[in-house]
């Protein structure tokens, strides 16, 4: 009986360790004195993209040199900007108005040459954008559009999530269908596919909760309250838990949650309003902003 009890304790301690995350260090980054928001760390973790408080423009902050470079000043470029070809190219949206109607185009810029390309002309229905290696995949008015800007042709096309009329859709093998795993009576935000392509992360507005489900929408698992969730490798998700008084955010913390929803850890305390995290592909670095536009780099260690 004692051996059985000890065995259970060993198993439980292994499980807890297996779901562990530890903050190694947190560093305030010295930028150029301008406010920086919605930071995104590059796939290799060597630079950070930041935008303005209205999501206009994109700037690159080199972590090795501390150099800040302006990539574009286009309106709305900071909304869900993405990396292509290992981080050598940035894919971003540009908003423009015709009368009172807003149109969105999709563009890319090569960081070495500075060359900018228009991938999708201005449209009213750009519903989802993903990048796989050097290929950009977009859902425009429910139809898949692919643009190879670097590297070899993809052997298989990954699943592409999109949002239309606050509902969650998935495009698989060129066909788009409504998914909405939590029903059609709620709204959805921030969908993304795990790096290995097997899981879908999303946020349910009406519940203020993040979920992970299978790529076909089955088996949705709640991660609890977690806004602006993003993948940190295949096993972890990071996001923020924030509250407001109806006018301004009163506090916000960065949390990490296992993709199974079994382990939840606060990575920041309540001494600062910390928001909108982004994680490196190897799950070793997290960047986030404060309400004042200060950027922090956090190094973490995780174990499966």
Tab-separated table of N, CA and C in Angstrom, residues 14 35 39 41-42 78 82 84 91 118 136 142-143 159 179-180 187 190-191 205 208 227 252 268 287 291 301:
chain	number	residue	atom	x	y	z
A	14	UNK	N	5.807	14.293	-11.225
A	14	UNK	CA	6.265	14.302	-12.605
A	14	UNK	C	5.299	15.076	-13.481
A	35	UNK	N	6.318	55.632	-28.112
A	35	UNK	CA	5.522	54.529	-27.613
A	35	UNK	C	5.470	53.396	-28.620
A	39	UNK	N	3.660	44.272	-29.705
A	39	UNK	CA	4.942	43.699	-30.123
A	39	UNK	C	4.786	42.266	-30.609
A	41	UNK	N	7.448	39.039	-31.655
A	41	UNK	CA	8.827	38.591	-31.726
A	41	UNK	C	9.020	37.697	-32.940
A	42	UNK	N	10.152	37.827	-33.599
A	42	UNK	CA	10.424	37.083	-34.824
A	42	UNK	C	10.549	35.590	-34.533
A	78	UNK	N	-0.044	47.382	-38.222
A	78	UNK	CA	0.261	46.627	-37.012
A	78	UNK	C	-0.752	45.570	-36.651
A	82	UNK	N	2.581	39.493	-39.869
A	82	UNK	CA	3.123	38.146	-39.756
A	82	UNK	C	4.480	38.026	-40.434
A	84	UNK	N	7.299	35.845	-42.703
A	84	UNK	CA	7.438	34.849	-43.762
A	84	UNK	C	8.912	34.548	-43.985
A	91	UNK	N	4.676	40.332	-43.638
A	91	UNK	CA	3.397	40.408	-44.350
A	91	UNK	C	2.446	41.241	-43.489
A	118	UNK	N	2.523	44.079	-53.431
A	118	UNK	CA	1.103	43.963	-53.097
A	118	UNK	C	0.657	42.552	-53.428
A	136	UNK	N	2.229	32.864	-48.513
A	136	UNK	CA	1.159	33.572	-47.824
A	136	UNK	C	-0.173	32.976	-48.258
A	142	UNK	N	-14.222	34.358	-48.541
A	142	UNK	CA	-14.466	32.929	-48.437
A	142	UNK	C	-13.633	32.066	-49.356
A	143	UNK	N	-12.791	32.671	-50.188
A	143	UNK	CA	-11.986	31.904	-51.135
A	143	UNK	C	-10.505	31.974	-50.778
A	159	UNK	N	-4.370	24.282	-42.842
A	159	UNK	CA	-5.686	24.836	-42.564
A	159	UNK	C	-5.550	26.320	-42.225
A	179	UNK	N	-17.099	26.818	-38.769
A	179	UNK	CA	-16.712	25.892	-37.709
A	179	UNK	C	-17.476	26.207	-36.419
A	180	UNK	N	-17.229	27.416	-35.866
A	180	UNK	CA	-17.924	27.903	-34.676
A	180	UNK	C	-18.146	26.797	-33.645
A	187	UNK	N	-19.728	35.212	-30.439
A	187	UNK	CA	-18.770	35.756	-31.390
A	187	UNK	C	-17.363	35.252	-31.120
A	190	UNK	N	-9.421	36.247	-32.683
A	190	UNK	CA	-8.033	35.781	-32.506
A	190	UNK	C	-7.834	34.281	-32.801
A	191	UNK	N	-8.289	33.778	-33.945
A	191	UNK	CA	-8.031	32.365	-34.239
A	191	UNK	C	-6.619	32.152	-34.780
A	205	UNK	N	-15.905	35.755	-27.489
A	205	UNK	CA	-16.124	37.090	-26.944
A	205	UNK	C	-17.125	37.070	-25.795
A	208	UNK	N	-15.542	35.584	-22.735
A	208	UNK	CA	-14.233	36.125	-22.347
A	208	UNK	C	-13.244	35.003	-22.038
A	227	UNK	N	-7.352	36.800	-22.886
A	227	UNK	CA	-7.564	37.597	-24.093
A	227	UNK	C	-6.295	37.679	-24.933
A	252	UNK	N	-3.823	44.463	-15.854
A	252	UNK	CA	-3.704	43.389	-16.829
A	252	UNK	C	-2.431	42.611	-16.558
A	268	UNK	N	3.421	37.739	-14.940
A	268	UNK	CA	3.657	39.086	-14.417
A	268	UNK	C	2.728	39.324	-13.231
A	287	UNK	N	7.499	38.610	-25.525
A	287	UNK	CA	7.525	40.064	-25.459
A	287	UNK	C	6.112	40.559	-25.184
A	291	UNK	N	0.663	49.532	-20.781
A	291	UNK	CA	-0.330	50.511	-21.231
A	291	UNK	C	0.339	51.798	-21.710
A	301	UNK	N	11.490	29.227	-19.350
A	301	UNK	CA	11.848	27.821	-19.582
A	301	UNK	C	10.600	26.982	-19.345
